[in-house]
Amino acid sequence: MIIRPARSDEIPALERLIAASARQLSIGFYSPQETETAIKHVFGVDSELVGDGTYLVVELDGRIAGCGGWSRRATLFGSDRFADRQMGFVDPAKAPAKIRAFFIAPEFARRGIGAALLDACEAAALAAGFTQAELMATLPGVPFYAAHGYRAEGEVVQHYDGIALRFVPMRKSLFEQAGKEAAPETEVQT
């Protein structure tokens, strides 16, 4: 397993992976109409994170198996298409790092890719001076993040094209990440 920064030339492939992940792994959490609306308006790559070098891909068996990142930016979630983006950077002494846009290719689901990616993002955010992390979880992501120490802080409902989409804001202290080590089979490239 190799974890490395995403490249801008990979964005079209990552967009396809994100759509496939949402369509397959959201079954039972979002209706097909909700999933398609989320892909159209919210899910996708934030090219600013790719430019920052904080959006990562996981390669396994020579293929991109997943993607996700962390950010110093104020935007909590949403792709380049997301209309409610916030501009600017946050101060690590005053605000949490943002954990962003985690999607796993369906054929690689439940193989530890998300956990390895999350560990890499949390370690990088901690090294950048952040002591907290926050994210906006999709409904299928809530159990994963909860298993990794994130606490839900209510639920948010956003409306797009007349469709209500539910998300769950979550937060975690990164101090518990400080004691973790990367799994020996995981190679992290920065």
Tab-separated table of C-alpha atoms in Angstrom, residues 38-176:
chain	number	residue	atom	x	y	z
A	38	ALA	CA	-24.667	14.599	-3.870
A	39	ILE	CA	-22.359	13.625	-6.758
A	40	LYS	CA	-23.663	16.553	-8.806
A	41	HIS	CA	-23.375	19.210	-6.071
A	42	VAL	CA	-21.110	18.089	-3.212
A	43	PHE	CA	-18.973	14.980	-3.742
A	44	GLY	CA	-15.810	15.247	-5.773
A	45	VAL	CA	-12.263	16.535	-5.766
A	46	ASP	CA	-11.331	19.892	-4.284
A	47	SER	CA	-8.516	20.950	-6.624
A	48	GLU	CA	-7.183	23.404	-4.008
A	49	LEU	CA	-6.247	20.439	-1.809
A	50	VAL	CA	-4.524	18.747	-4.735
A	51	GLY	CA	-2.570	21.977	-5.298
A	52	ASP	CA	-1.732	22.148	-1.586
A	53	GLY	CA	-0.409	18.572	-1.675
A	54	THR	CA	-2.795	17.521	1.108
A	55	TYR	CA	-5.178	15.425	-0.996
A	56	LEU	CA	-3.850	11.885	-1.035
A	57	VAL	CA	-4.342	8.720	-3.011
A	58	VAL	CA	-3.797	5.162	-1.886
A	59	GLU	CA	-2.310	2.778	-4.405
A	60	LEU	CA	-2.813	-0.939	-3.899
A	61	ASP	CA	-2.019	-3.655	-6.396
A	62	GLY	CA	-0.883	-0.954	-8.855
A	63	ARG	CA	-4.269	0.817	-8.841
A	64	ILE	CA	-5.744	3.833	-7.095
A	65	ALA	CA	-7.818	2.244	-4.346
A	66	GLY	CA	-8.954	5.349	-2.497
A	67	CYS	CA	-8.516	9.061	-1.963
A	68	GLY	CA	-8.975	11.618	0.773
A	69	GLY	CA	-7.154	14.419	2.463
A	70	TRP	CA	-6.783	16.989	5.133
A	71	SER	CA	-6.691	20.751	4.931
A	72	ARG	CA	-5.702	23.987	6.594
A	73	ARG	CA	-8.371	25.711	4.552
A	74	ALA	CA	-11.652	26.981	6.008
A	75	THR	CA	-13.881	24.882	3.714
A	76	LEU	CA	-15.156	21.884	5.657
A	77	PHE	CA	-16.476	19.858	2.730
A	78	GLY	CA	-17.445	19.924	-0.905
A	79	SER	CA	-15.812	19.634	-4.296
A	80	ASP	CA	-14.948	22.373	-6.748
A	81	ARG	CA	-18.668	22.285	-7.723
A	82	PHE	CA	-19.850	23.010	-4.170
A	83	ALA	CA	-21.375	26.496	-4.093
A	84	ASP	CA	-20.911	27.227	-0.356
A	85	ARG	CA	-17.092	27.071	-0.232
A	86	GLN	CA	-15.286	29.199	2.331
A	87	MET	CA	-12.081	30.963	1.397
A	88	GLY	CA	-8.846	31.288	3.334
A	89	PHE	CA	-6.837	29.295	5.813
A	90	VAL	CA	-7.441	28.568	9.492
A	91	ASP	CA	-5.014	29.082	12.358
A	92	PRO	CA	-4.026	25.700	13.866
A	93	ALA	CA	-3.926	27.318	17.319
A	94	LYS	CA	-7.585	28.338	17.012
A	95	ALA	CA	-9.318	25.943	14.615
A	96	PRO	CA	-9.303	22.261	13.717
A	97	ALA	CA	-7.803	20.744	10.589
A	98	LYS	CA	-10.382	19.572	8.094
A	99	ILE	CA	-10.524	15.909	7.071
A	100	ARG	CA	-11.832	15.943	3.509
A	101	ALA	CA	-13.424	13.865	0.775
A	102	PHE	CA	-12.611	10.255	1.692
A	103	PHE	CA	-13.767	7.773	-0.932
A	104	ILE	CA	-12.713	4.169	-1.441
A	105	ALA	CA	-13.100	2.278	-4.721
A	106	PRO	CA	-15.859	-0.290	-4.096
A	107	GLU	CA	-13.651	-3.238	-5.045
A	108	PHE	CA	-11.156	-2.188	-2.339
A	109	ALA	CA	-13.700	-1.487	0.418
A	110	ARG	CA	-13.074	-2.863	3.910
A	111	ARG	CA	-9.405	-3.649	3.329
A	112	GLY	CA	-7.908	-1.033	5.682
A	113	ILE	CA	-7.405	1.615	3.015
A	114	GLY	CA	-9.578	4.236	4.706
A	115	ALA	CA	-7.909	3.634	8.074
A	116	ALA	CA	-4.408	3.967	6.601
A	117	LEU	CA	-5.441	7.123	4.759
A	118	LEU	CA	-7.024	8.617	7.879
A	119	ASP	CA	-3.906	7.851	9.946
A	120	ALA	CA	-1.719	9.577	7.329
A	121	CYS	CA	-3.965	12.658	7.230
A	122	GLU	CA	-4.200	12.952	11.014
A	123	ALA	CA	-0.425	12.569	11.393
A	124	ALA	CA	0.197	15.287	8.778
A	125	ALA	CA	-2.313	17.649	10.426
A	126	LEU	CA	-0.729	17.032	13.832
A	127	ALA	CA	2.732	17.716	12.375
A	128	ALA	CA	1.350	21.004	10.965
A	129	GLY	CA	0.375	22.110	14.483
A	130	PHE	CA	-3.290	21.124	14.623
A	131	THR	CA	-4.607	19.557	17.829
A	132	GLN	CA	-8.160	18.900	16.598
A	133	ALA	CA	-9.713	17.603	13.398
A	134	GLU	CA	-13.235	17.987	12.100
A	135	LEU	CA	-15.122	16.626	9.150
A	136	MET	CA	-18.527	16.435	7.556
A	137	ALA	CA	-19.364	12.736	7.298
A	138	THR	CA	-21.645	11.141	4.799
A	139	LEU	CA	-24.112	8.738	6.396
A	140	PRO	CA	-22.097	5.644	5.348
A	141	GLY	CA	-18.955	7.301	6.716
A	142	VAL	CA	-20.318	7.885	10.230
A	143	PRO	CA	-19.622	4.353	11.567
A	144	PHE	CA	-16.081	4.420	10.109
A	145	TYR	CA	-15.187	7.773	11.659
A	146	ALA	CA	-16.833	6.874	14.979
A	147	ALA	CA	-14.693	3.717	15.106
A	148	HIS	CA	-11.648	5.999	14.732
A	149	GLY	CA	-12.530	8.288	17.630
A	150	TYR	CA	-14.648	10.979	15.958
A	151	ARG	CA	-17.723	12.213	17.830
A	152	ALA	CA	-20.880	13.242	16.015
A	153	GLU	CA	-22.084	16.785	16.617
A	154	GLY	CA	-25.663	16.604	15.412
A	155	GLU	CA	-26.864	16.362	11.834
A	156	VAL	CA	-26.937	18.855	8.976
A	157	VAL	CA	-29.509	18.826	6.193
A	158	GLN	CA	-28.678	20.612	2.948
A	159	HIS	CA	-31.037	20.974	-0.011
A	160	TYR	CA	-30.016	20.735	-3.670
A	161	ASP	CA	-32.448	20.565	-6.587
A	162	GLY	CA	-35.237	20.029	-4.051
A	163	ILE	CA	-33.513	16.989	-2.533
A	164	ALA	CA	-32.597	16.942	1.174
A	165	LEU	CA	-29.146	15.496	1.906
A	166	ARG	CA	-28.142	14.558	5.445
A	167	PHE	CA	-24.567	14.849	6.704
A	168	VAL	CA	-23.034	14.529	10.171
A	169	PRO	CA	-20.404	16.955	11.473
A	170	MET	CA	-17.803	15.109	13.574
A	171	ARG	CA	-14.745	16.105	15.604
A	172	LYS	CA	-11.720	14.476	17.258
A	173	SER	CA	-8.691	15.389	19.346
A	174	LEU	CA	-5.493	14.580	17.445
A	175	PHE	CA	-3.480	14.005	20.607
A	176	GLU	CA	-4.508	10.333	20.541
